[in-house]
């Protein structure tokens, strides 16, 4: 642990200008980013009274080894630079708002020829319109089921849609009038797109015109004694009204706003957002955050607004529980991103104040539930890591575990995976995959992948001067023919780690004593003696240490064995995924590569049209001619190539 006094900037060297500062650890990795109106005043506060600081701030200062800063012209520039650095470096001590769940959205894929209504989670896709988020997927499905009576838009998958078109019969929804069946040509693409546009308009809050239009048509049908048609239209009106009833009016005058509320304690905070569109609550979403240092509610609101609205749609009005310290700068930045004025308000009375109290109650409940889960998770993970350390006789708990697995089919397309768990949690940004050059079995493959991974680690240490060029490890590296001047673990400009910059405390390999011995041999030949190795055999879930004749038997119900199994299974999943993608690519390309004049674009067009190489093999030249860009000569060549490949 570093003494903050060792890297404290010299008196008078810190400017009084506004700016953004970065704390770095001994390896040069950025661990905290902050902004300040006065850099001198803010940074001096870290070093003036260490004992009086928040415990997590003390931990951050003792983990750091240096601090640097960048001067900017205005507070808005400081906000922009702070957020861009937080997003780029992902500093471990910065406030990070994490979703407490993956919220579902109602999505309409307007970029497709025949737009589809579906439930989606995760990252948003270009060309798709989203409504929500909703608390539960069933709430979306209930709403969609009601609206399909009036707006019978396609909801089926691409496979079902294509199959219905091939056999000339729609699915069940087409027969019960909850789909306009564009798959069999009941409506034109233009008519179906109009239905999708109307669906989106209704979900966006433009509801009155649809209900009035249906009521007008209903009265007209009744006037000419078309009572069955009038009854259907009456049912359609009732369906739309029931859909509207599920979204209670909370604010008048068709207000569009986001309502943000906080619940916090000295260590954590929970944030809840209600999305109000057209005066109705369209959805809600929640986050939780660890506090790194003493922050006010206004600070949390400012950080949340910057992270939340970097990608999300910004409404005209945002209701918050407390004003940010730099409220005008935040408003200016949000207005610039939206393209028009954004109002940031703290409600004091009336309906908006009542709604804020409701959102705050949700935030308090969310924080209480999170703390119950978090306490269990922390205790379990800590116990599991300590049990592993005790069972394997390690000096300390293995805070970073790397696991390796090999995947192949009868020695072909051999690949390996490396997954990383830090503090008992998957660190997916650190995962790596390898295409194995050796085809001499799993043991040789494990030896190769461990050598390659740790050669890179040593190369980066030598390049930065962390490892003496005359040390045993550097000599071993030179003996193996590696270039010690390749790569650096930390980019000095960005502070971001390179691929293999950090060593694990424990290497786990999928296998028994032979695989564990191969991994240890690779480390010994590279002169690495501070990384522990074990193998986890699937048959009896035994843990093997290199050189031991008997395995370490962990209790079947222990948290330590459960964690090792999770790590091993994740490595296996990651290796299988890579192997399948590599094999699939080889299968797709091998046969078609032989066809003269068939480039990558037309190969992809063929596979998109037929869905698989198997179906393409069954196709005739006439079938292949249906693909745009394929002529008679090329179609004949494709049929001949696939026939030869099959034979």
XYZ file of C-alpha atoms in Angstrom:
647
model
C 0.000 0.000 0.000
C 1.363 3.381 -1.016
C 1.745 6.383 1.267
C -0.156 9.315 -0.330
C 2.629 11.644 0.816
C 5.047 9.948 -1.610
C 3.165 11.191 -4.688
C 1.616 14.395 -3.357
C 2.157 17.192 -5.935
C 4.658 19.865 -4.950
C 3.192 22.997 -3.307
C 2.103 25.539 -5.887
C 2.313 23.076 -8.788
C -1.451 22.485 -9.018
C -3.321 25.166 -11.012
C -6.407 26.870 -9.643
C -8.238 26.439 -12.970
C -11.177 24.069 -13.548
C -10.130 20.676 -14.811
C -10.230 16.885 -14.544
C -7.773 14.739 -12.569
C -6.782 11.053 -12.604
C -5.334 8.825 -9.879
C -3.266 5.882 -11.158
C -2.093 2.682 -9.451
C 1.572 1.484 -9.449
C 0.997 -0.191 -12.823
C -0.244 3.041 -14.380
C -3.888 1.983 -14.589
C -6.418 4.763 -13.968
C -8.369 3.965 -10.786
C -10.277 7.223 -10.222
C -11.364 10.203 -12.316
C -12.764 13.424 -10.870
C -13.500 17.014 -11.884
C -13.164 20.274 -9.989
C -13.876 23.976 -10.351
C -10.475 24.528 -8.735
C -7.979 21.696 -9.178
C -5.713 23.035 -6.433
C -8.466 23.215 -3.829
C -9.902 19.806 -4.731
C -6.629 17.866 -4.862
C -5.262 19.459 -1.701
C -8.345 18.173 0.137
C -7.170 14.598 -0.534
C -3.769 15.132 1.069
C -4.569 17.610 3.876
C -6.247 15.340 6.445
C -5.966 11.658 5.523
C -7.539 10.415 8.785
C -10.662 12.509 8.234
C -11.432 11.083 4.787
C -14.133 8.558 3.933
C -12.783 4.971 4.386
C -13.166 4.210 0.684
C -11.377 7.417 -0.242
C -8.529 6.301 2.028
C -8.443 2.965 0.214
C -8.326 4.733 -3.152
C -5.420 6.972 -2.034
C -3.385 4.060 -0.661
C -4.038 2.070 -3.874
C -2.819 4.954 -6.058
C 0.795 5.778 -6.867
C 0.429 9.014 -8.842
C -2.005 11.751 -9.822
C -2.179 13.919 -12.941
C -4.650 16.468 -14.282
C -5.851 18.289 -17.390
C -6.930 21.936 -17.341
C -10.092 22.890 -19.270
C -11.775 26.185 -20.049
C -15.296 25.770 -18.664
C -17.320 23.604 -16.303
C -19.205 22.093 -19.265
C -15.898 20.956 -20.783
C -14.933 19.465 -17.406
C -18.211 17.514 -17.293
C -17.686 16.199 -20.822
C -14.068 15.183 -20.222
C -14.845 13.554 -16.874
C -17.572 11.405 -18.375
C -15.508 10.446 -21.447
C -12.613 9.350 -19.224
C -14.876 7.357 -16.912
C -16.357 5.583 -19.918
C -12.922 4.976 -21.469
C -10.939 3.846 -18.426
C -13.694 2.197 -16.339
C -11.937 3.226 -13.077
C -12.591 0.828 -10.211
C -13.205 3.571 -7.612
C -15.615 5.718 -9.612
C -19.352 5.645 -9.062
C -20.888 3.183 -11.530
C -24.626 2.879 -11.876
C -25.483 -0.781 -12.399
C -28.893 -2.029 -13.443
C -30.447 -4.152 -10.736
C -31.962 -6.230 -13.552
C -32.186 -6.351 -17.316
C -35.391 -4.485 -18.135
C -37.536 -5.530 -21.097
C -38.615 -3.124 -23.828
C -41.408 -3.295 -26.378
C -39.580 -3.055 -29.706
C -40.784 -2.563 -33.275
C -38.178 -3.460 -35.912
C -38.917 -0.678 -38.386
C -35.696 -1.376 -40.338
C -37.087 -4.711 -41.599
C -39.177 -5.034 -44.760
C -42.044 -6.335 -42.600
C -41.672 -4.705 -39.147
C -42.052 -7.037 -36.185
C -43.311 -6.356 -32.639
C -41.336 -8.177 -29.948
C -39.905 -8.028 -26.413
C -36.201 -7.154 -26.306
C -33.595 -6.694 -23.589
C -30.019 -5.456 -23.625
C -28.304 -3.108 -26.073
C -30.513 -1.167 -28.459
C -30.353 -1.903 -32.170
C -30.269 0.607 -34.976
C -33.511 1.011 -36.894
C -35.697 -0.332 -34.064
C -38.217 1.774 -32.121
C -38.336 1.090 -28.374
C -41.084 1.714 -25.816
C -40.501 1.262 -22.096
C -38.676 -0.078 -20.219
C -41.304 -2.183 -18.429
C -40.993 -3.903 -15.077
C -42.117 -7.277 -16.410
C -42.195 -8.909 -19.817
C -45.741 -10.168 -19.179
C -46.926 -6.560 -18.920
C -45.677 -5.954 -22.470
C -47.314 -9.115 -23.778
C -50.665 -8.196 -22.240
C -50.522 -4.781 -23.895
C -49.484 -6.216 -27.264
C -52.230 -8.846 -27.128
C -54.831 -6.090 -26.731
C -53.385 -3.871 -29.457
C -53.062 -6.623 -32.066
C -56.851 -6.573 -32.460
C -56.598 -3.069 -33.887
C -53.046 -3.094 -35.267
C -52.434 -6.675 -36.502
C -48.675 -6.332 -36.940
C -46.380 -9.311 -37.434
C -44.935 -10.776 -34.179
C -43.386 -14.011 -35.486
C -39.698 -14.825 -35.857
C -37.868 -14.739 -39.183
C -37.945 -18.535 -39.429
C -41.698 -18.815 -38.825
C -42.357 -15.938 -41.238
C -40.287 -17.523 -44.010
C -41.792 -20.973 -43.453
C -45.355 -19.615 -43.662
C -44.506 -17.937 -46.950
C -43.071 -21.176 -48.342
C -46.104 -23.308 -47.495
C -48.628 -20.564 -48.307
C -50.435 -20.725 -44.953
C -50.254 -18.167 -42.141
C -49.724 -19.092 -38.498
C -52.533 -19.249 -35.902
C -52.471 -15.467 -35.308
C -53.248 -14.945 -38.978
C -56.360 -17.130 -38.701
C -57.678 -15.362 -35.581
C -57.120 -11.891 -37.093
C -54.321 -10.874 -34.735
C -51.866 -10.702 -37.628
C -52.457 -9.219 -41.067
C -50.484 -12.170 -42.537
C -48.071 -10.317 -44.818
C -46.220 -13.644 -45.142
C -48.900 -14.913 -47.543
C -49.669 -11.586 -49.192
C -52.923 -10.657 -47.461
C -51.549 -7.120 -47.180
C -48.853 -5.364 -49.167
C -45.547 -4.332 -47.536
C -46.742 -0.710 -47.622
C -50.031 -1.536 -45.867
C -48.210 -3.567 -43.219
C -45.734 -0.743 -42.606
C -48.662 1.667 -42.162
C -50.036 -0.660 -39.483
C -46.639 -0.678 -37.734
C -46.485 3.139 -37.893
C -49.966 3.382 -36.343
C -48.929 0.923 -33.630
C -45.890 3.084 -32.820
C -47.977 6.271 -32.814
C -50.420 4.750 -30.333
C -47.592 3.585 -28.059
C -45.987 7.037 -28.293
C -49.124 8.580 -26.765
C -51.096 9.695 -29.834
C -54.113 7.666 -28.725
C -57.109 9.986 -29.139
C -57.283 9.980 -32.935
C -57.381 6.179 -33.143
C -60.204 5.823 -30.635
C -62.199 8.635 -32.269
C -61.703 7.092 -35.713
C -62.930 3.674 -34.537
C -65.946 5.204 -32.775
C -66.819 7.144 -35.939
C -66.559 3.979 -38.064
C -68.634 2.073 -35.496
C -71.473 4.603 -35.621
C -71.351 4.658 -39.421
C -71.597 0.853 -39.573
C -74.538 0.839 -37.146
C -76.306 3.521 -39.190
C -76.347 1.259 -42.270
C -77.302 -1.761 -40.127
C -73.902 -3.536 -40.439
C -74.182 -4.654 -36.850
C -71.498 -7.370 -36.932
C -68.938 -4.874 -38.201
C -70.093 -2.329 -35.611
C -69.696 -4.945 -32.847
C -66.141 -5.731 -33.958
C -65.276 -2.037 -33.965
C -66.838 -1.654 -30.509
C -64.600 -4.481 -29.244
C -61.590 -2.781 -30.836
C -62.389 0.465 -29.010
C -62.706 -1.421 -25.727
C -59.346 -3.160 -26.356
C -57.613 0.192 -26.857
C -59.276 1.611 -23.760
C -58.146 -1.386 -21.674
C -54.592 -0.896 -22.969
C -54.757 2.751 -21.891
C -56.134 1.822 -18.472
C -52.979 -0.200 -17.821
C -51.016 3.068 -18.065
C -52.506 5.334 -15.396
C -52.569 9.087 -15.967
C -50.348 10.688 -13.318
C -49.666 14.124 -14.825
C -51.975 16.334 -16.851
C -51.494 18.216 -20.096
C -49.741 15.323 -21.821
C -46.508 15.870 -19.867
C -43.334 14.133 -21.070
C -40.713 13.811 -18.330
C -38.424 11.438 -16.441
C -38.827 11.337 -12.653
C -35.645 10.393 -10.791
C -35.506 9.558 -7.065
C -32.712 8.437 -4.713
C -32.481 6.310 -1.589
C -29.066 6.193 0.045
C -26.994 5.257 3.057
C -23.319 6.035 3.819
C -22.066 3.209 1.556
C -24.612 2.692 -1.245
C -27.430 4.390 -3.120
C -30.339 3.204 -5.238
C -31.848 5.171 -8.116
C -35.309 4.688 -9.587
C -36.614 6.350 -12.756
C -40.237 6.532 -13.885
C -40.705 7.354 -17.555
C -43.798 9.534 -18.066
C -44.959 10.052 -21.638
C -48.212 11.798 -22.495
C -48.932 12.076 -18.776
C -48.836 8.279 -18.333
C -46.182 6.090 -16.717
C -44.727 4.099 -19.610
C -42.118 2.219 -17.611
C -39.563 2.277 -14.830
C -35.942 1.310 -14.290
C -33.569 0.980 -11.351
C -29.855 1.185 -10.592
C -27.631 0.655 -7.559
C -24.267 2.271 -6.873
C -21.398 1.989 -4.401
C -20.256 5.283 -2.923
C -16.498 5.724 -3.193
C -16.247 8.932 -1.196
C -18.541 11.268 0.674
C -20.966 12.639 -1.901
C -24.122 14.706 -1.657
C -27.418 13.828 -3.286
C -26.693 16.555 -5.839
C -23.364 14.922 -6.746
C -25.074 11.569 -7.255
C -27.763 13.187 -9.413
C -25.122 14.894 -11.577
C -23.149 11.676 -12.096
C -26.325 9.760 -12.837
C -27.552 12.283 -15.427
C -24.229 12.162 -17.277
C -24.163 8.366 -17.397
C -27.881 7.847 -17.990
C -28.353 10.289 -20.850
C -25.128 9.618 -22.724
C -27.099 7.150 -24.877
C -30.748 7.364 -23.752
C -33.378 9.716 -25.192
C -33.542 12.982 -23.256
C -37.085 14.306 -22.503
C -38.093 17.965 -22.323
C -38.271 17.867 -18.517
C -36.377 15.910 -15.867
C -37.554 15.892 -12.246
C -34.769 15.232 -9.718
C -34.623 14.987 -5.896
C -31.779 17.525 -5.610
C -30.072 19.995 -7.929
C -26.563 19.135 -9.168
C -23.754 21.412 -7.885
C -23.167 22.699 -11.444
C -26.819 22.749 -12.451
C -26.454 25.300 -15.271
C -23.540 23.392 -16.794
C -25.511 20.138 -16.652
C -28.582 21.780 -18.246
C -26.396 23.248 -20.995
C -24.810 19.877 -21.720
C -28.138 17.994 -21.781
C -29.764 20.683 -23.949
C -26.872 20.477 -26.389
C -27.279 16.692 -26.640
C -31.073 16.923 -27.065
C -30.957 19.788 -29.522
C -33.437 21.904 -27.555
C -33.980 23.238 -24.057
C -34.095 20.707 -21.194
C -35.678 21.720 -17.886
C -34.137 20.236 -14.716
C -36.425 20.762 -11.726
C -36.877 19.734 -8.090
C -40.680 19.419 -7.591
C -41.967 21.294 -4.531
C -45.747 20.721 -4.577
C -48.687 19.241 -6.478
C -48.899 16.119 -8.645
C -45.207 16.128 -9.542
C -44.211 16.198 -5.865
C -46.596 13.289 -5.144
C -45.169 11.303 -8.041
C -41.623 11.988 -6.801
C -42.589 10.559 -3.404
C -43.912 7.413 -5.089
C -40.675 6.961 -7.038
C -38.688 7.548 -3.831
C -40.614 4.768 -2.059
C -39.673 2.450 -4.926
C -36.018 3.484 -4.576
C -36.038 2.725 -0.828
C -37.543 -0.687 -1.443
C -34.977 -1.370 -4.179
C -32.085 -0.434 -1.872
C -33.427 -2.662 0.912
C -33.735 -5.644 -1.458
C -30.304 -5.020 -2.939
C -28.624 -4.885 0.465
C -30.119 -8.248 1.384
C -28.784 -9.819 -1.836
C -25.443 -8.011 -1.629
C -24.747 -9.101 1.950
C -25.298 -12.705 0.948
C -23.168 -12.396 -2.184
C -20.216 -10.722 -0.463
C -20.176 -13.208 2.390
C -20.421 -16.178 0.046
C -17.717 -14.975 -2.338
C -15.312 -14.092 0.465
C -15.828 -17.474 2.099
C -15.320 -19.293 -1.215
C -12.040 -17.487 -1.971
C -10.708 -18.093 1.531
C -11.649 -21.785 1.365
C -9.740 -22.114 -1.925
C -6.697 -20.417 -0.375
C -6.806 -22.769 2.630
C -7.322 -25.925 0.539
C -4.495 -25.111 -1.906
C -2.200 -23.698 0.797
C -1.987 -20.261 -0.848
C -0.479 -17.239 0.890
C -3.617 -15.158 0.224
C -7.088 -15.480 -1.239
C -6.937 -15.737 -5.079
C -8.568 -12.417 -5.987
C -7.805 -12.980 -9.687
C -8.412 -16.465 -11.080
C -7.768 -17.432 -14.704
C -9.179 -20.659 -16.099
C -8.203 -22.366 -19.364
C -10.085 -24.952 -21.414
C -9.437 -26.635 -24.782
C -12.132 -27.498 -27.322
C -11.945 -29.534 -30.541
C -13.554 -32.384 -32.462
C -11.170 -35.284 -33.054
C -8.212 -32.931 -33.116
C -9.600 -30.516 -35.714
C -10.135 -26.760 -35.264
C -8.437 -26.826 -31.848
C -9.092 -23.709 -29.770
C -8.579 -22.660 -26.156
C -10.259 -20.152 -23.898
C -9.085 -17.999 -21.005
C -11.705 -16.597 -18.638
C -11.014 -14.287 -15.706
C -12.787 -14.015 -12.356
C -11.900 -11.111 -10.060
C -13.216 -11.090 -6.484
C -15.298 -14.129 -7.399
C -17.098 -12.380 -10.298
C -16.645 -12.840 -14.049
C -14.568 -10.090 -15.690
C -15.704 -10.601 -19.277
C -13.665 -7.738 -20.705
C -10.542 -9.758 -19.785
C -11.599 -12.966 -21.570
C -9.285 -14.155 -24.337
C -9.401 -16.948 -26.904
C -6.616 -18.806 -28.707
C -6.357 -20.760 -31.930
C -4.062 -23.668 -31.050
C -1.197 -24.463 -33.424
C -0.305 -27.819 -31.883
C -2.552 -30.826 -32.605
C -0.948 -33.276 -30.182
C -3.737 -33.552 -27.619
C -5.206 -31.602 -24.720
C -2.036 -31.715 -22.597
C 0.104 -30.183 -25.356
C -2.604 -27.607 -26.033
C -2.710 -26.547 -22.366
C 1.086 -26.237 -22.368
C 0.972 -24.097 -25.532
C -1.738 -21.716 -24.332
C -0.106 -21.186 -20.916
C 3.233 -20.495 -22.622
C 1.677 -17.991 -25.013
C -0.277 -16.163 -22.333
C 2.628 -15.792 -19.897
C 5.204 -15.023 -22.581
C 3.122 -11.971 -23.394
C 2.999 -11.067 -19.719
C 6.805 -11.291 -19.408
C 7.348 -9.395 -22.659
C 5.281 -6.514 -21.370
C 7.106 -6.477 -18.028
C 10.501 -6.424 -19.724
C 9.385 -3.670 -22.105
C 8.355 -1.395 -19.232
C 11.406 -2.117 -17.097
C 9.455 -3.938 -14.389
C 11.505 -7.066 -15.093
C 15.297 -6.957 -15.210
C 16.596 -8.103 -18.579
C 19.128 -10.355 -16.783
C 16.582 -12.012 -14.487
C 15.890 -15.764 -14.817
C 12.430 -15.061 -16.246
C 13.803 -12.701 -18.898
C 16.531 -15.209 -19.800
C 13.921 -17.950 -20.109
C 11.895 -15.659 -22.332
C 14.932 -15.020 -24.556
C 15.691 -18.756 -24.720
C 12.195 -19.356 -26.116
C 12.790 -16.879 -28.939
C 10.403 -14.110 -27.868
C 10.945 -10.461 -28.528
C 11.182 -8.690 -25.136
C 10.382 -5.326 -26.715
C 6.814 -6.218 -27.676
C 3.973 -4.374 -26.010
C 3.551 -2.508 -22.773
C 1.107 -3.474 -20.007
C -0.260 0.078 -19.683
C -0.576 2.678 -22.382
C 0.994 5.786 -20.793
C -1.404 8.077 -22.651
C -4.671 6.304 -21.904
C -3.879 4.379 -18.739
C -5.715 1.318 -20.099
C -4.261 -2.201 -19.629
C -3.049 -4.197 -22.578
C -4.268 -7.728 -23.176
C -2.049 -9.741 -20.825
C -0.689 -7.090 -18.500
C -1.729 -8.546 -15.137
C -0.881 -11.981 -13.692
C -3.442 -14.121 -11.854
C -3.093 -15.413 -8.315
C -4.355 -18.816 -9.460
C -4.420 -20.659 -12.799
C -7.132 -23.314 -13.115
C -7.039 -25.765 -16.020
C -9.866 -28.025 -17.073
C -8.446 -31.489 -16.502
C -6.581 -33.760 -14.129
C -2.954 -34.249 -13.049
C -1.558 -34.330 -16.609
C -3.067 -30.960 -17.552
C -2.056 -29.383 -14.224
C 1.505 -30.667 -14.683
C 1.653 -29.261 -18.235
C 0.570 -25.823 -17.013
C 3.134 -25.891 -14.198
C 5.880 -26.982 -16.617
C 5.092 -24.007 -18.868
C 5.360 -21.590 -15.919
C 8.580 -23.218 -14.667
C 10.223 -22.919 -18.094
C 9.328 -19.216 -18.137
C 10.744 -18.688 -14.649
C 7.378 -17.698 -13.114
C 7.144 -18.877 -9.520
C 4.471 -16.636 -7.993
C 1.375 -18.066 -9.746
C -0.389 -21.098 -8.265
C -1.762 -23.860 -10.543
C -4.455 -26.483 -10.130
C -6.573 -28.716 -12.346
C -10.264 -29.463 -11.892
C -11.234 -32.894 -13.226
C -14.838 -33.278 -14.328
C -15.348 -36.945 -13.440
C -15.300 -36.636 -9.658
C -14.730 -32.849 -9.407
C -11.280 -33.460 -7.919
C -8.745 -30.644 -7.573
C -5.249 -31.686 -8.673
C -2.057 -29.855 -7.705
C 1.043 -30.317 -9.899
C 3.295 -33.102 -8.622
C 0.809 -34.475 -6.083
C -0.145 -38.145 -6.243
C -3.523 -37.588 -4.615
C -6.126 -34.939 -5.360
C -7.490 -32.308 -3.020
C -11.074 -33.228 -2.206
C -13.316 -30.233 -1.548
C -16.678 -30.837 0.141
C -19.395 -31.297 -2.465
C -21.532 -28.577 -0.915
C -18.696 -26.102 -0.279
C -18.707 -22.593 -1.735
C -15.091 -23.089 -2.854
C -15.951 -26.044 -5.105
C -19.015 -24.233 -6.424
C -16.878 -21.209 -7.401
C -14.258 -23.394 -9.119
C -17.028 -25.195 -10.998
C -18.494 -21.874 -12.153
C -15.068 -20.742 -13.374
C -14.424 -24.044 -15.168
C -17.896 -24.168 -16.739
C -17.552 -20.571 -17.969
C -14.192 -21.428 -19.592
C -15.804 -24.475 -21.206
C -18.728 -22.390 -22.520
C -16.409 -19.735 -23.932
C -14.189 -22.348 -25.631
C -17.172 -24.200 -27.120
C -18.608 -20.946 -28.483
C -15.349 -20.065 -30.225
C -14.896 -23.593 -31.553
C -18.405 -23.669 -33.016
C -18.009 -20.294 -34.690
C -14.659 -21.316 -36.156
C -15.975 -24.655 -37.396
C -19.126 -23.047 -38.793
C -17.082 -20.479 -40.671
C -14.880 -23.211 -42.136
C -17.905 -25.244 -43.232
C -19.559 -22.231 -44.838
C -16.484 -21.086 -46.703
C -14.725 -24.293 -47.754
C -17.188 -25.478 -50.408
C -18.101 -22.070 -51.796
C -14.498 -20.828 -51.909
C -13.887 -23.048 -54.920
C -16.494 -21.329 -57.079
C -14.811 -18.836 -59.435
C -16.237 -15.324 -59.345
C -18.151 -15.904 -56.083
C -16.963 -13.234 -53.650
C -17.745 -12.728 -49.941
C -20.828 -10.572 -50.581
C -22.549 -13.082 -52.816
C -21.575 -15.963 -50.505
C -23.296 -14.136 -47.663
C -26.319 -13.432 -49.872
C -26.603 -17.152 -50.674
C -26.409 -18.167 -47.015
C -28.954 -15.527 -46.018
C -31.355 -16.702 -48.717
C -31.127 -20.441 -47.987
C -30.355 -20.266 -44.279
C -27.630 -22.954 -44.254
C -25.133 -24.801 -46.457
C -27.250 -27.943 -46.077
C -30.263 -26.294 -47.724
C -28.035 -24.740 -50.364
C -26.751 -28.224 -51.278
C -30.345 -29.364 -51.804
C -31.144 -26.407 -54.080
C -31.246 -26.587 -57.868
C -29.642 -24.094 -60.239
C -33.092 -22.546 -60.774
C -33.480 -22.036 -57.012
C -30.062 -20.393 -56.808
C -30.938 -18.016 -59.657
C -33.508 -16.400 -57.322
C -30.650 -14.848 -55.317
C -29.874 -11.327 -56.599
C -26.521 -11.102 -58.367
C -26.289 -14.801 -59.265
C -26.282 -15.619 -62.994
C -26.846 -18.957 -64.785
C -23.128 -19.773 -65.130
C -22.432 -19.043 -61.467
C -25.491 -21.041 -60.365
C -24.306 -24.085 -62.343
C -20.800 -23.708 -60.865
C -22.230 -23.567 -57.322
C -24.311 -26.711 -57.859
C -21.265 -28.538 -59.289
C -18.980 -27.409 -56.444
C -21.401 -28.459 -53.731
C -22.016 -31.794 -55.468
C -18.264 -32.499 -55.590
C -17.918 -31.436 -51.956
C -20.739 -33.788 -50.923
C -19.242 -36.634 -52.867
